[in-house]
Amino acid sequence: MGLIAEFRLTSLELPLTNAVAAVPAVTVYIERLLVVDPDRPVAVCRVVDDPDDEFRDAVTADPTVADAVAIDDADEHARYRIELRDPPVPIYRKYIELGTIPLGGIVTVDGWWARARFPDRDALAAYREFCLERGATFHLERLTRESAADDPPFSLTNEQYDALVAARDIGYFEVPRAASTEAVGEQLGISGPSASERIRRGIDRLLENAL
């Protein structure tokens, strides 16, 4: 299983940086990346907070953009298909070389936020070094190990997951509460205090991963 990394990059030479700097109020959400040619990836992006469509001209003038086509234009956002040139900091070409899978990105005037699946820690370290060598700053915000398909979600243990499911099913979370921790424990074959601890730790883990 790989590693899921969330990190921030800042550099004036990152893709789309010029376009966003020209319209600093916008936020660009990279929804999909189509990589046929590693030197010319195509990003499907959603652009918000651009009521006057200033980004349309700014993205065309960005030197890291080979072509940009608006494919959707709603009241709240516009969606673009953007073909990127190979920039001075070719972050997506390095993804391909390291066997890394991009999972999403956000571009603002403060830089790039990205989420990607790295095959191992060596690949992540190589990617960080690659960015630093090219003058970009790299700040790792979160690193988690990818779960197997049958593992509980949100990094819960099996015991925490079972306790939360049992508690929900018998009404522990209802208002007013319809079941006690002792009743949850009976469902699980454990004591009430043990059930209470599993529920509490499970909720804490859920909040840690959701907030």
PDB file of C-alpha atoms in Angstrom:
ATOM      1  CA  MET A   1       0.000   0.000   0.000  1.00  0.00           C
ATOM      2  CA  GLY A   2       1.176   3.538  -0.760  1.00  0.00           C
ATOM      3  CA  LEU A   3       1.264   6.777   1.182  1.00  0.00           C
ATOM      4  CA  ILE A   4      -1.225   9.640   0.849  1.00  0.00           C
ATOM      5  CA  ALA A   5       0.585  12.969   1.182  1.00  0.00           C
ATOM      6  CA  GLU A   6      -0.964  16.417   1.495  1.00  0.00           C
ATOM      7  CA  PHE A   7       1.508  19.232   0.992  1.00  0.00           C
ATOM      8  CA  ARG A   8       1.967  22.868   0.033  1.00  0.00           C
ATOM      9  CA  LEU A   9       4.270  24.195  -2.670  1.00  0.00           C
ATOM     10  CA  THR A  10       5.218  27.805  -3.299  1.00  0.00           C
ATOM     11  CA  SER A  11       7.197  29.101  -6.258  1.00  0.00           C
ATOM     12  CA  LEU A  12       6.659  31.794  -8.841  1.00  0.00           C
ATOM     13  CA  GLU A  13       7.454  29.204 -11.494  1.00  0.00           C
ATOM     14  CA  LEU A  14       4.755  26.659 -10.677  1.00  0.00           C
ATOM     15  CA  PRO A  15       1.999  26.032 -13.250  1.00  0.00           C
ATOM     16  CA  LEU A  16      -0.856  28.578 -13.267  1.00  0.00           C
ATOM     17  CA  THR A  17       0.902  30.795 -10.715  1.00  0.00           C
ATOM     18  CA  ASN A  18       0.945  33.811 -13.036  1.00  0.00           C
ATOM     19  CA  ALA A  19      -2.729  33.444 -13.910  1.00  0.00           C
ATOM     20  CA  VAL A  20      -3.789  33.302 -10.276  1.00  0.00           C
ATOM     21  CA  ALA A  21      -1.470  36.188  -9.335  1.00  0.00           C
ATOM     22  CA  ALA A  22      -3.189  38.323 -11.987  1.00  0.00           C
ATOM     23  CA  VAL A  23      -6.593  37.596 -10.402  1.00  0.00           C
ATOM     24  CA  PRO A  24      -5.696  37.048  -6.723  1.00  0.00           C
ATOM     25  CA  ALA A  25      -9.283  36.572  -5.554  1.00  0.00           C
ATOM     26  CA  VAL A  26      -9.773  33.356  -7.527  1.00  0.00           C
ATOM     27  CA  THR A  27      -9.254  29.799  -6.360  1.00  0.00           C
ATOM     28  CA  VAL A  28      -8.486  27.109  -8.936  1.00  0.00           C
ATOM     29  CA  TYR A  29      -9.512  23.552  -8.054  1.00  0.00           C
ATOM     30  CA  ILE A  30      -7.803  20.893 -10.165  1.00  0.00           C
ATOM     31  CA  GLU A  31     -10.424  18.173 -10.485  1.00  0.00           C
ATOM     32  CA  ARG A  32      -8.743  15.827 -12.945  1.00  0.00           C
ATOM     33  CA  LEU A  33      -5.399  15.461 -14.633  1.00  0.00           C
ATOM     34  CA  LEU A  34      -5.088  13.797 -18.027  1.00  0.00           C
ATOM     35  CA  VAL A  35      -1.503  12.788 -18.758  1.00  0.00           C
ATOM     36  CA  VAL A  36      -0.898  11.545 -22.276  1.00  0.00           C
ATOM     37  CA  ASP A  37       2.339  13.495 -22.683  1.00  0.00           C
ATOM     38  CA  PRO A  38       4.148  14.077 -19.338  1.00  0.00           C
ATOM     39  CA  ASP A  39       5.445  17.382 -20.699  1.00  0.00           C
ATOM     40  CA  ARG A  40       1.937  18.528 -21.651  1.00  0.00           C
ATOM     41  CA  PRO A  41      -0.540  17.407 -18.975  1.00  0.00           C
ATOM     42  CA  VAL A  42      -4.135  18.538 -19.353  1.00  0.00           C
ATOM     43  CA  ALA A  43      -5.883  19.766 -16.213  1.00  0.00           C
ATOM     44  CA  VAL A  44      -9.646  20.008 -15.821  1.00  0.00           C
ATOM     45  CA  CYS A  45     -10.095  22.900 -13.394  1.00  0.00           C
ATOM     46  CA  ARG A  46     -12.941  24.617 -11.596  1.00  0.00           C
ATOM     47  CA  VAL A  47     -12.407  28.333 -11.002  1.00  0.00           C
ATOM     48  CA  VAL A  48     -14.381  30.157  -8.295  1.00  0.00           C
ATOM     49  CA  ASP A  49     -14.599  33.785  -7.162  1.00  0.00           C
ATOM     50  CA  ASP A  50     -14.139  35.198 -10.653  1.00  0.00           C
ATOM     51  CA  PRO A  51     -17.390  37.116 -11.265  1.00  0.00           C
ATOM     52  CA  ASP A  52     -15.953  39.297 -14.029  1.00  0.00           C
ATOM     53  CA  ASP A  53     -14.282  36.435 -15.917  1.00  0.00           C
ATOM     54  CA  GLU A  54     -10.850  38.021 -15.524  1.00  0.00           C
ATOM     55  CA  PHE A  55      -9.242  34.606 -15.198  1.00  0.00           C
ATOM     56  CA  ARG A  56     -10.138  33.798 -18.814  1.00  0.00           C
ATOM     57  CA  ASP A  57      -7.653  36.368 -20.112  1.00  0.00           C
ATOM     58  CA  ALA A  58      -5.118  35.752 -17.344  1.00  0.00           C
ATOM     59  CA  VAL A  59      -4.860  32.004 -17.997  1.00  0.00           C
ATOM     60  CA  THR A  60      -4.327  32.600 -21.723  1.00  0.00           C
ATOM     61  CA  ALA A  61      -1.406  34.917 -20.932  1.00  0.00           C
ATOM     62  CA  ASP A  62       0.181  32.529 -18.417  1.00  0.00           C
ATOM     63  CA  PRO A  63       3.503  31.237 -19.855  1.00  0.00           C
ATOM     64  CA  THR A  64       2.905  27.771 -18.347  1.00  0.00           C
ATOM     65  CA  VAL A  65      -0.338  27.376 -20.326  1.00  0.00           C
ATOM     66  CA  ALA A  66      -0.343  26.076 -23.892  1.00  0.00           C
ATOM     67  CA  ASP A  67      -4.110  26.189 -24.348  1.00  0.00           C
ATOM     68  CA  ALA A  68      -7.168  26.913 -22.215  1.00  0.00           C
ATOM     69  CA  VAL A  69     -10.771  26.263 -23.171  1.00  0.00           C
ATOM     70  CA  ALA A  70     -13.820  27.097 -21.067  1.00  0.00           C
ATOM     71  CA  ILE A  71     -16.001  23.980 -20.984  1.00  0.00           C
ATOM     72  CA  ASP A  72     -18.617  25.131 -18.480  1.00  0.00           C
ATOM     73  CA  ASP A  73     -19.656  28.551 -17.230  1.00  0.00           C
ATOM     74  CA  ALA A  74     -22.052  28.572 -14.277  1.00  0.00           C
ATOM     75  CA  ASP A  75     -23.021  31.462 -12.026  1.00  0.00           C
ATOM     76  CA  GLU A  76     -20.796  30.289  -9.168  1.00  0.00           C
ATOM     77  CA  HIS A  77     -17.840  28.952 -11.138  1.00  0.00           C
ATOM     78  CA  ALA A  78     -16.303  28.291 -14.518  1.00  0.00           C
ATOM     79  CA  ARG A  79     -14.672  25.061 -15.623  1.00  0.00           C
ATOM     80  CA  TYR A  80     -11.646  24.992 -17.910  1.00  0.00           C
ATOM     81  CA  ARG A  81      -9.681  22.397 -19.822  1.00  0.00           C
ATOM     82  CA  ILE A  82      -6.095  23.649 -19.546  1.00  0.00           C
ATOM     83  CA  GLU A  83      -3.125  22.185 -21.395  1.00  0.00           C
ATOM     84  CA  LEU A  84       0.041  22.966 -19.454  1.00  0.00           C
ATOM     85  CA  ARG A  85       3.454  23.565 -20.938  1.00  0.00           C
ATOM     86  CA  ASP A  86       6.504  22.005 -19.287  1.00  0.00           C
ATOM     87  CA  PRO A  87       7.207  24.688 -16.634  1.00  0.00           C
ATOM     88  CA  PRO A  88      10.473  25.439 -14.794  1.00  0.00           C
ATOM     89  CA  VAL A  89       9.108  23.352 -11.890  1.00  0.00           C
ATOM     90  CA  PRO A  90       7.493  20.441 -13.800  1.00  0.00           C
ATOM     91  CA  ILE A  91       5.693  18.891 -10.856  1.00  0.00           C
ATOM     92  CA  TYR A  92       3.498  16.587 -12.912  1.00  0.00           C
ATOM     93  CA  ARG A  93       6.335  15.173 -15.008  1.00  0.00           C
ATOM     94  CA  LYS A  94       8.054  14.232 -11.755  1.00  0.00           C
ATOM     95  CA  TYR A  95       4.856  12.534 -10.605  1.00  0.00           C
ATOM     96  CA  ILE A  96       5.041  10.278 -13.642  1.00  0.00           C
ATOM     97  CA  GLU A  97       8.729   9.469 -13.139  1.00  0.00           C
ATOM     98  CA  LEU A  98       8.162   8.456  -9.508  1.00  0.00           C
ATOM     99  CA  GLY A  99       4.995   6.451 -10.105  1.00  0.00           C
ATOM    100  CA  THR A 100       2.968   8.951  -8.113  1.00  0.00           C
ATOM    101  CA  ILE A 101      -0.771   9.452  -8.655  1.00  0.00           C
ATOM    102  CA  PRO A 102      -2.144  13.000  -8.204  1.00  0.00           C
ATOM    103  CA  LEU A 103      -5.401  13.071  -6.236  1.00  0.00           C
ATOM    104  CA  GLY A 104      -6.261  16.754  -6.439  1.00  0.00           C
ATOM    105  CA  GLY A 105      -4.849  20.230  -6.229  1.00  0.00           C
ATOM    106  CA  ILE A 106      -5.797  23.783  -5.316  1.00  0.00           C
ATOM    107  CA  VAL A 107      -4.045  26.889  -6.633  1.00  0.00           C
ATOM    108  CA  THR A 108      -4.385  30.250  -4.891  1.00  0.00           C
ATOM    109  CA  VAL A 109      -2.299  33.389  -4.690  1.00  0.00           C
ATOM    110  CA  ASP A 110      -0.563  31.775  -1.689  1.00  0.00           C
ATOM    111  CA  GLY A 111       0.679  28.820  -3.742  1.00  0.00           C
ATOM    112  CA  TRP A 112      -0.246  25.215  -4.464  1.00  0.00           C
ATOM    113  CA  TRP A 113      -1.926  22.727  -2.161  1.00  0.00           C
ATOM    114  CA  ALA A 114      -1.750  19.167  -3.469  1.00  0.00           C
ATOM    115  CA  ARG A 115      -2.774  15.660  -2.488  1.00  0.00           C
ATOM    116  CA  ALA A 116      -1.071  12.654  -4.074  1.00  0.00           C
ATOM    117  CA  ARG A 117      -0.459   8.942  -3.628  1.00  0.00           C
ATOM    118  CA  PHE A 118       3.252   8.123  -3.402  1.00  0.00           C
ATOM    119  CA  PRO A 119       4.468   4.517  -3.719  1.00  0.00           C
ATOM    120  CA  ASP A 120       6.737   4.850  -0.661  1.00  0.00           C
ATOM    121  CA  ARG A 121       8.686   7.274   1.534  1.00  0.00           C
ATOM    122  CA  ASP A 122      11.676   7.227  -0.812  1.00  0.00           C
ATOM    123  CA  ALA A 123       9.497   8.534  -3.645  1.00  0.00           C
ATOM    124  CA  LEU A 124       8.104  11.267  -1.406  1.00  0.00           C
ATOM    125  CA  ALA A 125      11.613  12.260  -0.302  1.00  0.00           C
ATOM    126  CA  ALA A 126      12.776  12.329  -3.929  1.00  0.00           C
ATOM    127  CA  TYR A 127       9.823  14.532  -4.888  1.00  0.00           C
ATOM    128  CA  ARG A 128      10.524  16.947  -2.037  1.00  0.00           C
ATOM    129  CA  GLU A 129      14.198  17.153  -3.012  1.00  0.00           C
ATOM    130  CA  PHE A 130      13.247  17.724  -6.639  1.00  0.00           C
ATOM    131  CA  CYS A 131      11.051  20.693  -5.680  1.00  0.00           C
ATOM    132  CA  LEU A 132      13.631  22.212  -3.336  1.00  0.00           C
ATOM    133  CA  GLU A 133      16.393  21.947  -5.933  1.00  0.00           C
ATOM    134  CA  ARG A 134      14.262  24.068  -8.269  1.00  0.00           C
ATOM    135  CA  GLY A 135      13.687  26.821  -5.738  1.00  0.00           C
ATOM    136  CA  ALA A 136      10.215  25.796  -4.572  1.00  0.00           C
ATOM    137  CA  THR A 137       9.301  25.505  -0.920  1.00  0.00           C
ATOM    138  CA  PHE A 138       7.774  22.206   0.174  1.00  0.00           C
ATOM    139  CA  HIS A 139       5.732  21.845   3.341  1.00  0.00           C
ATOM    140  CA  LEU A 140       4.282  18.443   4.199  1.00  0.00           C
ATOM    141  CA  GLU A 141       0.957  18.935   5.977  1.00  0.00           C
ATOM    142  CA  ARG A 142      -0.266  15.374   6.388  1.00  0.00           C
ATOM    143  CA  LEU A 143       0.978  11.866   5.627  1.00  0.00           C
ATOM    144  CA  THR A 144      -1.156   8.748   6.015  1.00  0.00           C
ATOM    145  CA  ARG A 145      -0.775   5.170   4.909  1.00  0.00           C
ATOM    146  CA  GLU A 146      -3.281   4.081   2.294  1.00  0.00           C
ATOM    147  CA  SER A 147      -5.834   1.686   3.734  1.00  0.00           C
ATOM    148  CA  ALA A 148      -6.792  -1.622   2.192  1.00  0.00           C
ATOM    149  CA  ALA A 149     -10.237  -1.703   0.609  1.00  0.00           C
ATOM    150  CA  ASP A 150     -11.694  -3.749   3.469  1.00  0.00           C
ATOM    151  CA  ASP A 151     -10.206  -1.637   6.273  1.00  0.00           C
ATOM    152  CA  PRO A 152     -12.552   0.619   8.311  1.00  0.00           C
ATOM    153  CA  PRO A 153     -12.756   4.202   7.002  1.00  0.00           C
ATOM    154  CA  PHE A 154     -11.182   7.292   8.585  1.00  0.00           C
ATOM    155  CA  SER A 155      -8.297   5.258  10.084  1.00  0.00           C
ATOM    156  CA  LEU A 156     -10.629   3.700  12.657  1.00  0.00           C
ATOM    157  CA  THR A 157      -9.615   0.415  14.236  1.00  0.00           C
ATOM    158  CA  ASN A 158     -11.959  -2.512  13.696  1.00  0.00           C
ATOM    159  CA  GLU A 159     -13.008  -2.327  17.352  1.00  0.00           C
ATOM    160  CA  GLN A 160     -13.788   1.398  17.142  1.00  0.00           C
ATOM    161  CA  TYR A 161     -15.743   0.929  13.931  1.00  0.00           C
ATOM    162  CA  ASP A 162     -17.804  -1.936  15.347  1.00  0.00           C
ATOM    163  CA  ALA A 163     -18.538   0.051  18.513  1.00  0.00           C
ATOM    164  CA  LEU A 164     -19.723   3.115  16.576  1.00  0.00           C
ATOM    165  CA  VAL A 165     -21.913   1.032  14.276  1.00  0.00           C
ATOM    166  CA  ALA A 166     -23.458  -0.838  17.206  1.00  0.00           C
ATOM    167  CA  ALA A 167     -24.027   2.412  19.099  1.00  0.00           C
ATOM    168  CA  ARG A 168     -25.763   3.972  16.113  1.00  0.00           C
ATOM    169  CA  ASP A 169     -27.912   0.911  15.433  1.00  0.00           C
ATOM    170  CA  ILE A 170     -29.349   0.685  18.950  1.00  0.00           C
ATOM    171  CA  GLY A 171     -29.941   4.416  19.397  1.00  0.00           C
ATOM    172  CA  TYR A 172     -26.968   5.521  21.499  1.00  0.00           C
ATOM    173  CA  PHE A 173     -26.604   8.733  19.449  1.00  0.00           C
ATOM    174  CA  GLU A 174     -30.312   9.586  19.399  1.00  0.00           C
ATOM    175  CA  VAL A 175     -31.660  12.618  21.271  1.00  0.00           C
ATOM    176  CA  PRO A 176     -32.771  11.736  23.857  1.00  0.00           C
ATOM    177  CA  ARG A 177     -30.399   8.799  24.078  1.00  0.00           C
ATOM    178  CA  ALA A 178     -32.205   5.490  23.554  1.00  0.00           C
ATOM    179  CA  ALA A 179     -29.411   3.149  24.697  1.00  0.00           C
ATOM    180  CA  SER A 180     -26.603   3.122  27.249  1.00  0.00           C
ATOM    181  CA  THR A 181     -22.956   2.179  26.906  1.00  0.00           C
ATOM    182  CA  GLU A 182     -23.835  -1.001  28.805  1.00  0.00           C
ATOM    183  CA  ALA A 183     -26.301  -1.872  26.038  1.00  0.00           C
ATOM    184  CA  VAL A 184     -23.634  -1.215  23.426  1.00  0.00           C
ATOM    185  CA  GLY A 185     -21.264  -3.424  25.390  1.00  0.00           C
ATOM    186  CA  GLU A 186     -23.827  -6.244  25.406  1.00  0.00           C
ATOM    187  CA  GLN A 187     -24.034  -6.036  21.623  1.00  0.00           C
ATOM    188  CA  LEU A 188     -20.251  -6.338  21.385  1.00  0.00           C
ATOM    189  CA  GLY A 189     -19.707  -8.835  24.198  1.00  0.00           C
ATOM    190  CA  ILE A 190     -17.654  -6.388  26.272  1.00  0.00           C
ATOM    191  CA  SER A 191     -18.216  -4.307  29.395  1.00  0.00           C
ATOM    192  CA  GLY A 192     -19.962  -0.934  29.391  1.00  0.00           C
ATOM    193  CA  PRO A 193     -16.765   1.003  30.284  1.00  0.00           C
ATOM    194  CA  SER A 194     -14.879  -0.748  27.460  1.00  0.00           C
ATOM    195  CA  ALA A 195     -17.663   0.142  25.019  1.00  0.00           C
ATOM    196  CA  SER A 196     -17.600   3.741  26.233  1.00  0.00           C
ATOM    197  CA  GLU A 197     -13.852   3.963  25.657  1.00  0.00           C
ATOM    198  CA  ARG A 198     -14.119   2.531  22.128  1.00  0.00           C
ATOM    199  CA  ILE A 199     -16.914   4.956  21.252  1.00  0.00           C
ATOM    200  CA  ARG A 200     -14.991   7.914  22.651  1.00  0.00           C
ATOM    201  CA  ARG A 201     -11.759   6.991  20.876  1.00  0.00           C
ATOM    202  CA  GLY A 202     -13.651   6.308  17.667  1.00  0.00           C
ATOM    203  CA  ILE A 203     -15.336   9.704  17.740  1.00  0.00           C
ATOM    204  CA  ASP A 204     -12.002  11.341  18.480  1.00  0.00           C
ATOM    205  CA  ARG A 205     -10.447   9.591  15.474  1.00  0.00           C
ATOM    206  CA  LEU A 206     -13.354  10.638  13.237  1.00  0.00           C
ATOM    207  CA  LEU A 207     -12.981  14.268  14.281  1.00  0.00           C
ATOM    208  CA  GLU A 208      -9.214  14.133  13.821  1.00  0.00           C
ATOM    209  CA  ASN A 209      -9.652  12.978  10.214  1.00  0.00           C
ATOM    210  CA  ALA A 210     -12.605  15.221   9.365  1.00  0.00           C
ATOM    211  CA  LEU A 211     -11.550  18.583  10.817  1.00  0.00           C
TER     212      LEU A 211
END
